[in-house]
C-alpha atoms as a printed R data frame, in Angstrom:
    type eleno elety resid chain resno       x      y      z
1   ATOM     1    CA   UNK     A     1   0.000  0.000  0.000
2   ATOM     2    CA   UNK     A     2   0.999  4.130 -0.935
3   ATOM     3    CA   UNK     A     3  -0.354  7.195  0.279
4   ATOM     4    CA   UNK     A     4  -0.388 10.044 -2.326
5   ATOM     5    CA   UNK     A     5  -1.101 13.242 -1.947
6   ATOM     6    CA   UNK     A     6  -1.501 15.144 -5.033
7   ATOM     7    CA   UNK     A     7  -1.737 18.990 -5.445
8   ATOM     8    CA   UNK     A     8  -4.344 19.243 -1.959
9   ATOM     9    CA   UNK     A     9  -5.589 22.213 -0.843
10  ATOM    10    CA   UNK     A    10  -7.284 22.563  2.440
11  ATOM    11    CA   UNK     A    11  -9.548 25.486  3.834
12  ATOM    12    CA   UNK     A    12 -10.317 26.262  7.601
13  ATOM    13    CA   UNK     A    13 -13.279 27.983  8.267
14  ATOM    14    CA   UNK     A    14 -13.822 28.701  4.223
15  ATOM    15    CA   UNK     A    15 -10.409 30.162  3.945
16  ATOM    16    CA   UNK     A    16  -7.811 28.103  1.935
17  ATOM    17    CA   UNK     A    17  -4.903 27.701  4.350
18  ATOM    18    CA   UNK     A    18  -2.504 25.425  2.453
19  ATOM    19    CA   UNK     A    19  -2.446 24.239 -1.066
20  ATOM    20    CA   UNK     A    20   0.061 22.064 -3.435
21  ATOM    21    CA   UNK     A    21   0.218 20.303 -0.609
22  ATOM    22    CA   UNK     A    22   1.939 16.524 -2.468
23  ATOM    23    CA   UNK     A    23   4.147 13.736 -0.990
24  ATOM    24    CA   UNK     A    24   3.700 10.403 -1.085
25  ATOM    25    CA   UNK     A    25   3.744  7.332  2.072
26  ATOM    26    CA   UNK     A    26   4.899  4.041  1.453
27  ATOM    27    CA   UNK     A    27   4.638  1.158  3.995
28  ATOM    28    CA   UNK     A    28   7.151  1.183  6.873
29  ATOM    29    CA   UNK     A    29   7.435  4.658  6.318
30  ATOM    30    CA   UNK     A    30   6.949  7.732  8.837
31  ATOM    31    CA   UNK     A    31   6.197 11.943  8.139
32  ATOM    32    CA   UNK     A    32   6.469 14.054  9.940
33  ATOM    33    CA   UNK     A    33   4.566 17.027  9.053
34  ATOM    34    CA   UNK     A    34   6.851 20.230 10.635
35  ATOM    35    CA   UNK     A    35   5.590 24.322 10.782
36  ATOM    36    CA   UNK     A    36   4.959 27.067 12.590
37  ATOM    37    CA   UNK     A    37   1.349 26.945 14.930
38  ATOM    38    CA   UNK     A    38  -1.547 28.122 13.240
39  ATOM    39    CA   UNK     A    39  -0.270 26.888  9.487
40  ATOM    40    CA   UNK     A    40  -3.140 23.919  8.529
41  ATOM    41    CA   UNK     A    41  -1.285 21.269  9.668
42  ATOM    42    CA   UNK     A    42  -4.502 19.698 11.523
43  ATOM    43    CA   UNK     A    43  -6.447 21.174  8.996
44  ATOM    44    CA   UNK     A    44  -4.388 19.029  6.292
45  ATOM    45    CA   UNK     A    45  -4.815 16.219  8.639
46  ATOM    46    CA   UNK     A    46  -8.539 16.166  9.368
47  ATOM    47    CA   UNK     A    47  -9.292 16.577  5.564
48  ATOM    48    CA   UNK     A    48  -6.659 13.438  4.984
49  ATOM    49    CA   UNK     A    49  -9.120 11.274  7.192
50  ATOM    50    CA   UNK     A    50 -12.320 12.684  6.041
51  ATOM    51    CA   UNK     A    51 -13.352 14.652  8.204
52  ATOM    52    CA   UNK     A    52 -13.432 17.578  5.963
53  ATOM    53    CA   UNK     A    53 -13.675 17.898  2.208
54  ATOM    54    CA   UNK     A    54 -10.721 19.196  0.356
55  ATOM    55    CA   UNK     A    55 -10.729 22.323 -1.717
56  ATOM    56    CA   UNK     A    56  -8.987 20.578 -4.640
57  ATOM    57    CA   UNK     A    57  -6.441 17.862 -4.601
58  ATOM    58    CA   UNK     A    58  -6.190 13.753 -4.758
59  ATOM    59    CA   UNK     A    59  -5.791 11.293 -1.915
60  ATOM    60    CA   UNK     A    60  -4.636  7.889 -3.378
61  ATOM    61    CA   UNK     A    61  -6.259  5.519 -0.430
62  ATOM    62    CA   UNK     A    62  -9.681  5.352  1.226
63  ATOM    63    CA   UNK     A    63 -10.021  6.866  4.516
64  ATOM    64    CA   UNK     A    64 -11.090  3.439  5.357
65  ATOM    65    CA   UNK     A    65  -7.294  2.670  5.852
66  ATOM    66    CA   UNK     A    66  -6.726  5.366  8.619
67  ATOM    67    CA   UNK     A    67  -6.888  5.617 12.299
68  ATOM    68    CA   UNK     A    68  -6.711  9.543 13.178
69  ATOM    69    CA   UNK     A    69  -5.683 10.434 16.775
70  ATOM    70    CA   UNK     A    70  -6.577 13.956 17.693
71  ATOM    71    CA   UNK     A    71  -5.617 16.039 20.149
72  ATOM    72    CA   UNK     A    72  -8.465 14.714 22.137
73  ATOM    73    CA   UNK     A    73  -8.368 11.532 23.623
74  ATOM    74    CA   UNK     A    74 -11.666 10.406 22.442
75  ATOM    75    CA   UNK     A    75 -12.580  8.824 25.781
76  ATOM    76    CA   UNK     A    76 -16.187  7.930 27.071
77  ATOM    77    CA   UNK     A    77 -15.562  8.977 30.976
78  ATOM    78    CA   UNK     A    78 -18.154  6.590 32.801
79  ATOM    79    CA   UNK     A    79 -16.916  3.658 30.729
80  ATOM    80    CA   UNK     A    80 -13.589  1.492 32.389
81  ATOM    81    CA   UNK     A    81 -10.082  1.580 30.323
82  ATOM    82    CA   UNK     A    82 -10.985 -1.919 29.464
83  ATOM    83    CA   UNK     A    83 -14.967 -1.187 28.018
84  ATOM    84    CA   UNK     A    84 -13.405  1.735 26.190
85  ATOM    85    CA   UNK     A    85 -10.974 -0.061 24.376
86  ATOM    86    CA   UNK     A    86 -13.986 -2.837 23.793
87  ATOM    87    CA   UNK     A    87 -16.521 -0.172 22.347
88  ATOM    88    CA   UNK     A    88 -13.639  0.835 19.711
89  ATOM    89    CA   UNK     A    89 -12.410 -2.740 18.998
90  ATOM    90    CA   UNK     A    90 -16.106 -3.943 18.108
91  ATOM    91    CA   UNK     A    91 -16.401 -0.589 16.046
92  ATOM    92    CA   UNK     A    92 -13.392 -1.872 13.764
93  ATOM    93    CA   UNK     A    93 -13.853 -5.145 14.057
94  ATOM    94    CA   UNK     A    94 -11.206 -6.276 15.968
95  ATOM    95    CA   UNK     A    95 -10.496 -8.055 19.576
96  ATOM    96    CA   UNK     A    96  -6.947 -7.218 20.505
97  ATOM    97    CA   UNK     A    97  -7.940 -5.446 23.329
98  ATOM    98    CA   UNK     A    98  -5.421 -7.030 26.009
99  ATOM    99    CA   UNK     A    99  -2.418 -6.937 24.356
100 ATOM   100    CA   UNK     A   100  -3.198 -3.159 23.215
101 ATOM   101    CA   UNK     A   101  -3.424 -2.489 27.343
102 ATOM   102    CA   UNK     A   102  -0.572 -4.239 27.819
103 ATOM   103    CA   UNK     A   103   1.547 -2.306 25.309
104 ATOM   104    CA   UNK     A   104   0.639  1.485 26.828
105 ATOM   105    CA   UNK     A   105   1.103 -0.479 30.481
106 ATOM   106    CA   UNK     A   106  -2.687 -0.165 31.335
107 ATOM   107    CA   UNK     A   107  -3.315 -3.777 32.042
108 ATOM   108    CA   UNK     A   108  -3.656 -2.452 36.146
109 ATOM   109    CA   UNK     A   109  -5.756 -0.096 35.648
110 ATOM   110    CA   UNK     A   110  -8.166 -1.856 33.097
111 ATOM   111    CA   UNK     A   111 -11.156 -1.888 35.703
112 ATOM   112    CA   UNK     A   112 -10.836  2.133 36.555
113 ATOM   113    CA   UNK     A   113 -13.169  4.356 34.940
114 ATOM   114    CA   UNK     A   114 -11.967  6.845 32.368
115 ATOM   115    CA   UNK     A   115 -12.763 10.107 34.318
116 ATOM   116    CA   UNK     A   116 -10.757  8.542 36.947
117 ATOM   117    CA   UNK     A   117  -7.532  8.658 35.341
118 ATOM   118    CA   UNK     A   118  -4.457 11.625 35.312
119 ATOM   119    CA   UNK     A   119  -4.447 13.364 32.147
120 ATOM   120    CA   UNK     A   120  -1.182 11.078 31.175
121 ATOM   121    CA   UNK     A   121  -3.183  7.895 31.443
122 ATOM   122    CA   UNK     A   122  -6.309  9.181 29.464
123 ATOM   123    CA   UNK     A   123  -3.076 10.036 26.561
124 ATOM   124    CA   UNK     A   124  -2.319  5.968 26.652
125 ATOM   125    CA   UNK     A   125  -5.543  4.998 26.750
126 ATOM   126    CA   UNK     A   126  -6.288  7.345 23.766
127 ATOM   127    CA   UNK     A   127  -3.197  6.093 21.981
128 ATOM   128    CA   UNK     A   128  -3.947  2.176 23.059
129 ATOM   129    CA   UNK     A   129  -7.384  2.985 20.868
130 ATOM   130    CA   UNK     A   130  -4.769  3.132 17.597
131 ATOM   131    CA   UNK     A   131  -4.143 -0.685 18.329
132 ATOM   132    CA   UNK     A   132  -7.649 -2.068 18.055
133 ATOM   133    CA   UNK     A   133  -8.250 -0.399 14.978
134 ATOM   134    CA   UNK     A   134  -6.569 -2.722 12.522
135 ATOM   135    CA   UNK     A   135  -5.272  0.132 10.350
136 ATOM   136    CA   UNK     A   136  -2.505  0.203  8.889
137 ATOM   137    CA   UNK     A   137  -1.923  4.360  8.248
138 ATOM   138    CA   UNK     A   138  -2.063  6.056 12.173
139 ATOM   139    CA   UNK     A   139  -2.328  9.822 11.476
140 ATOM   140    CA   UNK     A   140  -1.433 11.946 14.649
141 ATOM   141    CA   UNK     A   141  -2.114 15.055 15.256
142 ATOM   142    CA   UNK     A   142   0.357 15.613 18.472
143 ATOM   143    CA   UNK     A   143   0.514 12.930 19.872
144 ATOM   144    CA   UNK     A   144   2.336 13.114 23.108
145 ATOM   145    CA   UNK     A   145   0.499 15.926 24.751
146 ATOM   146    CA   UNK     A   146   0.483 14.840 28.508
147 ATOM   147    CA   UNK     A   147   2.577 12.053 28.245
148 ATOM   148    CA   UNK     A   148   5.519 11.956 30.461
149 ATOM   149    CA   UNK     A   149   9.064 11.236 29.387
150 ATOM   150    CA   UNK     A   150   8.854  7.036 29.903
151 ATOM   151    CA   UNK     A   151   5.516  7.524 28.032
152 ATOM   152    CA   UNK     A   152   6.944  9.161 25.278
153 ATOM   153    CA   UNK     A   153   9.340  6.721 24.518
154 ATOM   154    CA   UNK     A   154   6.663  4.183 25.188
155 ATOM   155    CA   UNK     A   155   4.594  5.510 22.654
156 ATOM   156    CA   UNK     A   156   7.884  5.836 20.257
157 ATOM   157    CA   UNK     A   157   8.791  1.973 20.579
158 ATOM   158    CA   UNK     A   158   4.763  1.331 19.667
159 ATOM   159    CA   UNK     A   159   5.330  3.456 16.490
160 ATOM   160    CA   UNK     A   160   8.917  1.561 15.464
161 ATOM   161    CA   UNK     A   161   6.651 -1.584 16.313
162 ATOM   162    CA   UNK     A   162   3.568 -0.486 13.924
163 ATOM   163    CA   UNK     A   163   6.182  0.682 10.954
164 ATOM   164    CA   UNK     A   164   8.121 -2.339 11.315
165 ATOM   165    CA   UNK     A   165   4.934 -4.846 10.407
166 ATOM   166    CA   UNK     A   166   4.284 -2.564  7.721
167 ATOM   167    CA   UNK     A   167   2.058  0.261  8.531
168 ATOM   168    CA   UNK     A   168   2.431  3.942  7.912
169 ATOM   169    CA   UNK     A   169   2.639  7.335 10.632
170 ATOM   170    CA   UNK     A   170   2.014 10.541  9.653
171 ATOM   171    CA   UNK     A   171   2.359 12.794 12.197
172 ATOM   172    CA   UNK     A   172   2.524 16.643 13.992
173 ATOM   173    CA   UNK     A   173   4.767 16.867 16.383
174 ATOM   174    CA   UNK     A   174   7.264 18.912 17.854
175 ATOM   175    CA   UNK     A   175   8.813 15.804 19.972
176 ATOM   176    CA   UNK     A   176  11.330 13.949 18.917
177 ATOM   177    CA   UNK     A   177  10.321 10.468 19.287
178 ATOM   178    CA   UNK     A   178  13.204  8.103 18.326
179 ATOM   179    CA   UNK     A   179  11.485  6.916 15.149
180 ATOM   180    CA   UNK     A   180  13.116  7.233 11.371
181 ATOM   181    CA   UNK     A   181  11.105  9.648  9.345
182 ATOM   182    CA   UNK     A   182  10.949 11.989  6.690
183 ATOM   183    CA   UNK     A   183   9.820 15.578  7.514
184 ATOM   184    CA   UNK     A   184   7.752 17.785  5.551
185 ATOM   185    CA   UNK     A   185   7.590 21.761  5.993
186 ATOM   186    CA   UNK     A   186   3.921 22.835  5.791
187 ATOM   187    CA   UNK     A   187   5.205 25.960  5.464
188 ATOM   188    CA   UNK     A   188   6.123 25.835  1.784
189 ATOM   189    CA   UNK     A   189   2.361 25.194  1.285
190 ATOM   190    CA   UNK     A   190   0.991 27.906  2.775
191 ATOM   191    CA   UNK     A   191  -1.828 29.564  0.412
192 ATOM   192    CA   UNK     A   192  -1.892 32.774 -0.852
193 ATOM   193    CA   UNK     A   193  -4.364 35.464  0.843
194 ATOM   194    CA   UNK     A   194  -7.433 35.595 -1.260
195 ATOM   195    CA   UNK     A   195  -7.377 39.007 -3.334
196 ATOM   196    CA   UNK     A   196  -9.943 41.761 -2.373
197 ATOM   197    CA   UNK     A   197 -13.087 41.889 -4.948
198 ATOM   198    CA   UNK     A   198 -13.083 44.924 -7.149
199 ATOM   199    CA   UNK     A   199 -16.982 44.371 -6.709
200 ATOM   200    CA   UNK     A   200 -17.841 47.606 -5.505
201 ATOM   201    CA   UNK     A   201 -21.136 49.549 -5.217
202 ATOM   202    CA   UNK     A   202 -19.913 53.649 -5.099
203 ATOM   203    CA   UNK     A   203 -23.715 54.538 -4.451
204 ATOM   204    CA   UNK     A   204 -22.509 53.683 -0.920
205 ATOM   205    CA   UNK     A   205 -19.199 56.473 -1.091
């Protein structure tokens, strides 16, 4: 499997943001997407998974094939670590829920509800989610807010892991998290301000 990305532009709120935005993802690869705050790099990540249409641009793989982990952990808080992890694996299909709490060290605290954890251990249960979901491209939008410095490098070894059996990352992140990659500068992608209409009634000079 490839990810393309062919000549995408991306709008937030209406507004393009970026566009020409092309590289391409091949299994056992990582990218990490790198740029200033504020330039569309969620924005070029939400509309990679779907969750927004693109202005213009190709994406060469369904959105079927992604797991996107936002900066929200995406937690129900009255459900345990274990019946979260079980609502997401029966929504993809999947039953790998132990050893996914056993890889982000949650197996202890599998019986504690959600809104009972520290914001670190809602971050591993969020990330444990990526796991159950059978996908092979992970798309992270910072990943390792929260996380403490064991948990980062955690969370690095589970990415090396996930690459190694052939998957795909794509990522935002300003931590460096031990893993091989190729960076990308949103930067150079940034789109040009939209010009002013020379539609102009003078009655109203």
């Amino acid at each position: 499997m490839k990810l393309s990305v062919d000549n995408l532009a991306v709008t937030r709120g209406g507004v393009p943001v970026l566009e020409g935005v092309s590289f391409t993802l091949e299994a056992g690869q990582a990218l990490l997407l790198r740029g200033p705050n504020g330039i569309g790099k969620t924005t070029l990540l939400r509309t990679l998974c779907g969750l927004q249409e693109p202005l213009e641009g190709e994406i060469s793989v369904s959105t079927e094939t992604m797991a996107y982990g936002a900066h929200a952990d995406g937690l129900k808080a009255t459900l345990t670590v274990r019946e979260n992890l079980m609502f997401w694996a029966h929504t993809y299909g999947t039953d790998n829920v132990d050893a996914a709490l056993e890889r982000f060290n949650l197996t202890e605290l599998a019986d504690r509800a959600a809104q009972n954890l520290s914001a670190g251990q809602k971050r591993r249960l969020g990330l444990a989610r990526l796991l159950v979901t059978g996908r092979p491209i992970w798309v992270l939008d910072e990943p390792t807010v929260s996380l403490d410095t064991a948990s980062v490098a955690l969370f690095g070894d589970v990415i090396r892991e996930h690459l190694a059996g052939g998957g795909m990352a794509l990522m935002a992140t300003h931590i460096d998290l031990g893993v091989e990659a190729e960076e990308l500068d949103v930067a150079q992608f940034k789109a040009a301000p939209p010009k002013e209409s020379s539609d102009f009634d003078e009655a109203f000079l």
